[in-house]
GROMACS .gro file of C-alpha atoms in nm:
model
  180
    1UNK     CA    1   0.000   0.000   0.000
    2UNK     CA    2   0.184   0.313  -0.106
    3UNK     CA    3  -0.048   0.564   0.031
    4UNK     CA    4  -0.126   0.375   0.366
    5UNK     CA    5  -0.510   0.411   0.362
    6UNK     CA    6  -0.728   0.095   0.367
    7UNK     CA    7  -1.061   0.053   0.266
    8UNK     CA    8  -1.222  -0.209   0.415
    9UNK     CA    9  -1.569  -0.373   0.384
   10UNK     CA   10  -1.710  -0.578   0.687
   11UNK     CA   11  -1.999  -0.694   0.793
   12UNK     CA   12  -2.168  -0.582   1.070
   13UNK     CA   13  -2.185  -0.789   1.369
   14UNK     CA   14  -2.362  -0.775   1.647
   15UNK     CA   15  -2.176  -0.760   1.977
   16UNK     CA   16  -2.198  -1.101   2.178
   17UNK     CA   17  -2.197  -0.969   2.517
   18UNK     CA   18  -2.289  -0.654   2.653
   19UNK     CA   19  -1.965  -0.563   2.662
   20UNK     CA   20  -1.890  -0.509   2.317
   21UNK     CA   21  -1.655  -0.796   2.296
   22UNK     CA   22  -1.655  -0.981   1.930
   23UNK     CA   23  -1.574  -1.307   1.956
   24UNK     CA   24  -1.619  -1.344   1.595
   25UNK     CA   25  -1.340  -1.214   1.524
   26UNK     CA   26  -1.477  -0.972   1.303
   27UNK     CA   27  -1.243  -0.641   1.363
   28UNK     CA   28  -0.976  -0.886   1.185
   29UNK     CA   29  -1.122  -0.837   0.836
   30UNK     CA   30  -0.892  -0.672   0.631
   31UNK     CA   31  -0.618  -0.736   0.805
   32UNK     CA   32  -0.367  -1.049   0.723
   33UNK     CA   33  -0.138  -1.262   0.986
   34UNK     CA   34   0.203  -1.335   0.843
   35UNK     CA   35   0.129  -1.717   0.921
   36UNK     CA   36   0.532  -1.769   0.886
   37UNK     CA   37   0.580  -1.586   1.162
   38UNK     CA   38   0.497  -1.636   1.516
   39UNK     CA   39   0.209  -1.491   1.736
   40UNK     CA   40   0.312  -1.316   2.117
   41UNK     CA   41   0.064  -1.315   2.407
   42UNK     CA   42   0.128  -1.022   2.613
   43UNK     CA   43  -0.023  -1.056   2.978
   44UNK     CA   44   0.020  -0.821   3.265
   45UNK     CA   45  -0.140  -0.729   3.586
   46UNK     CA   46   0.021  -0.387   3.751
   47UNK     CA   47  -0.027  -0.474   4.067
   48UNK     CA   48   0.128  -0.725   4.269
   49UNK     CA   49  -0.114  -0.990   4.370
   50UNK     CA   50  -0.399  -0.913   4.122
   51UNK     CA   51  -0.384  -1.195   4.011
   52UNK     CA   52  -0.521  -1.323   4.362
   53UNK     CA   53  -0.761  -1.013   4.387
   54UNK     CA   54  -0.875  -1.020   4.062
   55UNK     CA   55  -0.933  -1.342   3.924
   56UNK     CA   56  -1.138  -1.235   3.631
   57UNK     CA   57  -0.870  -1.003   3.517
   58UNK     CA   58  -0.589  -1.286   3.507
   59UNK     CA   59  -0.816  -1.578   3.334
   60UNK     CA   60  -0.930  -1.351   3.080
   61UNK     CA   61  -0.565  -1.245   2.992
   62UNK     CA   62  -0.482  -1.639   2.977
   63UNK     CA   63  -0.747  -1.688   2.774
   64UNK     CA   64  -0.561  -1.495   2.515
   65UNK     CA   65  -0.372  -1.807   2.397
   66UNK     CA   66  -0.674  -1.980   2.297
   67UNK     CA   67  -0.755  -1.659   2.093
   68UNK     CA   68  -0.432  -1.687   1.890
   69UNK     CA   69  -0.461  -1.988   1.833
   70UNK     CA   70  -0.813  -1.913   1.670
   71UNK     CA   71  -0.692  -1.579   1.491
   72UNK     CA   72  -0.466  -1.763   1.338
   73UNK     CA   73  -0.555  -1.934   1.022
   74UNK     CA   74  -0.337  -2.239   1.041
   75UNK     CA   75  -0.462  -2.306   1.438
   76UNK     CA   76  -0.125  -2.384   1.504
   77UNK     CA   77  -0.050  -2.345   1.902
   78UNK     CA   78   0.318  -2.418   1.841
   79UNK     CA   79   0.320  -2.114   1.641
   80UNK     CA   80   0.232  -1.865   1.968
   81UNK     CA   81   0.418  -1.774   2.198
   82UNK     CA   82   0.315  -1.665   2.588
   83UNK     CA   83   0.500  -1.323   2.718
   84UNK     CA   84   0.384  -1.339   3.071
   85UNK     CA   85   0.457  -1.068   3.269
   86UNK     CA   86   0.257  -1.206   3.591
   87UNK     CA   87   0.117  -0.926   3.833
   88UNK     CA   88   0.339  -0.633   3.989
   89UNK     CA   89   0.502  -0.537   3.658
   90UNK     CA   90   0.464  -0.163   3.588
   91UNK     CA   91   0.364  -0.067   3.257
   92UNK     CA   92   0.613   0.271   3.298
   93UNK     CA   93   0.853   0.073   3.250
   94UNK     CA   94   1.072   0.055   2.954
   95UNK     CA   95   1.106  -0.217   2.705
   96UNK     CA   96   1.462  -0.354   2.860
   97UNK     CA   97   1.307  -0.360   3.211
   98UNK     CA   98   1.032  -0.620   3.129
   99UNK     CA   99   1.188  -0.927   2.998
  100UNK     CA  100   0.861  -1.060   2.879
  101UNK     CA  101   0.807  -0.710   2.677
  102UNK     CA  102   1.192  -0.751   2.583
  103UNK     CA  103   1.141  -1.094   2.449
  104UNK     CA  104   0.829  -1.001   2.226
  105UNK     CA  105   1.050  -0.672   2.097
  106UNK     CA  106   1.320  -0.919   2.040
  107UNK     CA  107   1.104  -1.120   1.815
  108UNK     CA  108   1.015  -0.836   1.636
  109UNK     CA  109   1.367  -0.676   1.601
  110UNK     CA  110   1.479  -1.036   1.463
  111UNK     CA  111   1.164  -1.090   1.279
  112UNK     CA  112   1.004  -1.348   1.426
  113UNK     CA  113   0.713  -1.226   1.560
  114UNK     CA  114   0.431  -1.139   1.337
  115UNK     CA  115   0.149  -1.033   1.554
  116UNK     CA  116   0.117  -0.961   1.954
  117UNK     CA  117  -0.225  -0.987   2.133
  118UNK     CA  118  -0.315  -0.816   2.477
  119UNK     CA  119  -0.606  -0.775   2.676
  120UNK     CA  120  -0.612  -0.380   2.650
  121UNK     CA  121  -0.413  -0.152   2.476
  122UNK     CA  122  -0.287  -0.057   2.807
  123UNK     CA  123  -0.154  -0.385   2.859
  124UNK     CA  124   0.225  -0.271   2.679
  125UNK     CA  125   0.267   0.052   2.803
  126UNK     CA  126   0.122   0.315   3.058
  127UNK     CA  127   0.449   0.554   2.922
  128UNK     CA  128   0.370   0.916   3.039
  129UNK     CA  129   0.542   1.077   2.729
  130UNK     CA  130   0.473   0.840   2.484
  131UNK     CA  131   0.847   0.720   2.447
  132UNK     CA  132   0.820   0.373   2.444
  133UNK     CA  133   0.469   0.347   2.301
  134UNK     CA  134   0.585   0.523   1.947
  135UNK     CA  135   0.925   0.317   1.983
  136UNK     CA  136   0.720   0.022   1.980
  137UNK     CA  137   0.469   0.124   1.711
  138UNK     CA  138   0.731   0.242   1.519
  139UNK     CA  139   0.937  -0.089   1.515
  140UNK     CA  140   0.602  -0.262   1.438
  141UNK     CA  141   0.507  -0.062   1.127
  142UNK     CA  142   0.895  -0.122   0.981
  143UNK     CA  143   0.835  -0.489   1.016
  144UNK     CA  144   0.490  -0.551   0.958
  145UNK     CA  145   0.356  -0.681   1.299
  146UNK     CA  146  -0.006  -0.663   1.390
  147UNK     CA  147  -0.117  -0.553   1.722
  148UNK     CA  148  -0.480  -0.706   1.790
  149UNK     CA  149  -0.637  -0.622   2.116
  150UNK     CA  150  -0.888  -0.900   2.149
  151UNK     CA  151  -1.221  -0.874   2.156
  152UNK     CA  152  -1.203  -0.518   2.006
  153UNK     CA  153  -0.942  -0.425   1.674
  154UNK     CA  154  -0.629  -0.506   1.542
  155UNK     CA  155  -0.356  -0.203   1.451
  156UNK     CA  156  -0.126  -0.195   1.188
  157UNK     CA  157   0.087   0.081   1.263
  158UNK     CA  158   0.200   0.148   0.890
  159UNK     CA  159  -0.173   0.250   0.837
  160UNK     CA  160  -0.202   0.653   1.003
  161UNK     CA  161  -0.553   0.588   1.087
  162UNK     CA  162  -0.478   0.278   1.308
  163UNK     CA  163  -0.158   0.450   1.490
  164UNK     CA  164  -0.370   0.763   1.508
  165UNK     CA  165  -0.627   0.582   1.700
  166UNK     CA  166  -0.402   0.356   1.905
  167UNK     CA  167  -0.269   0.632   2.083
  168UNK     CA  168  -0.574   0.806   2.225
  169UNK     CA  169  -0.696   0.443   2.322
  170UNK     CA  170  -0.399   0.396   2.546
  171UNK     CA  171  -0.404   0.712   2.656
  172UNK     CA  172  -0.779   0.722   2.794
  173UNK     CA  173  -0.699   0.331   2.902
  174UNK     CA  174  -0.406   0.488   3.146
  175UNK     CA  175  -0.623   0.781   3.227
  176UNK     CA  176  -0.900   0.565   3.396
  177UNK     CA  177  -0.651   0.376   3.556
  178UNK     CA  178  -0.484   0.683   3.728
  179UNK     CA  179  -0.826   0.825   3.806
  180UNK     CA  180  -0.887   0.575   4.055
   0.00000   0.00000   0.00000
């Protein structure tokens, strides 16, 4: 795509739940999965011991591998790859701090990794000034790696309109979490 704008035709579906979330899998139309490459699961809980407090939180990040696995056209489960961060890891952090976040980057660097999933946009970074978040995106859009937040969309960050609305999703993500 030379001009980086993508026209895409989808059907409407119906959200599932209440909460919006598509398990159809519909926001992935349009979008392709480099099946040669693998598939990252990101999971994170910021604060030590949700994943005692909040249960719901943890087995719905851990249901992300089954999600892959589905996303992905050849089902293959050998082909994804968990990043678990556990609970207490800080999304300020940078990249090098989190080895799970550092092993996914590495993946991408090397170009192994074709696609990362997470729970939330929110689930990479909570980066005050954006640093690591455009680093990230940036690194994605040279080597063609999706982001899909399940449930809800997939980014590809060589497309402005998707890195254009990535952003203010993580930002209003961090924003309710600081808020409370």
């Amino acid at each position: 795509m030379k001009n980086h704008i993508r026209i895409v035709k989808a059907n409407i579906v119906e959200p599932t739940t209440v909460s919006g979330y598509d398990y159809t899998h519909s926001y992935m139309h349009g979008y392709t999965l480099d099946l040669s490459k693998r598939t990252a699961v990101l999971m994170r809980q910021s604060r030590k011991g949700a994943d005692e407090s909040h249960p719901e939180s943890r087995l719905r990040q851990e249901g992300l591998v089954r999600v892959a696995v589905e996303i992905r056209e050849d089902h293959d489960p050998l082909m994804v790859i968990q990043c678990d961060e556990g609970s207490g890891v800080s999304g300020q952090k940078k990249i090098y701090e989190r080895p799970k976040l550092l092993q996914l980057w590495e993946g991408i660097q090397d170009g192994t990794m074709g696609s990362a999933i997470v729970a939330r946009e929110d689930r990479l970074f909570r980066d005050r000034f954006l640093t690591q978040v455009t680093q990230f995106s940036e690194e994605c859009s040279k080597r063609g790696v999706l982001l899909i937040v399940a449930g809800r969309r997939c980014y590809d960050f060589s497309i402005s309109d998707d890195f254009n609305s990535f952003i203010p999703n993580l930002v209003r993500q961090s924003d309710k979490k600081h808020q409370k």
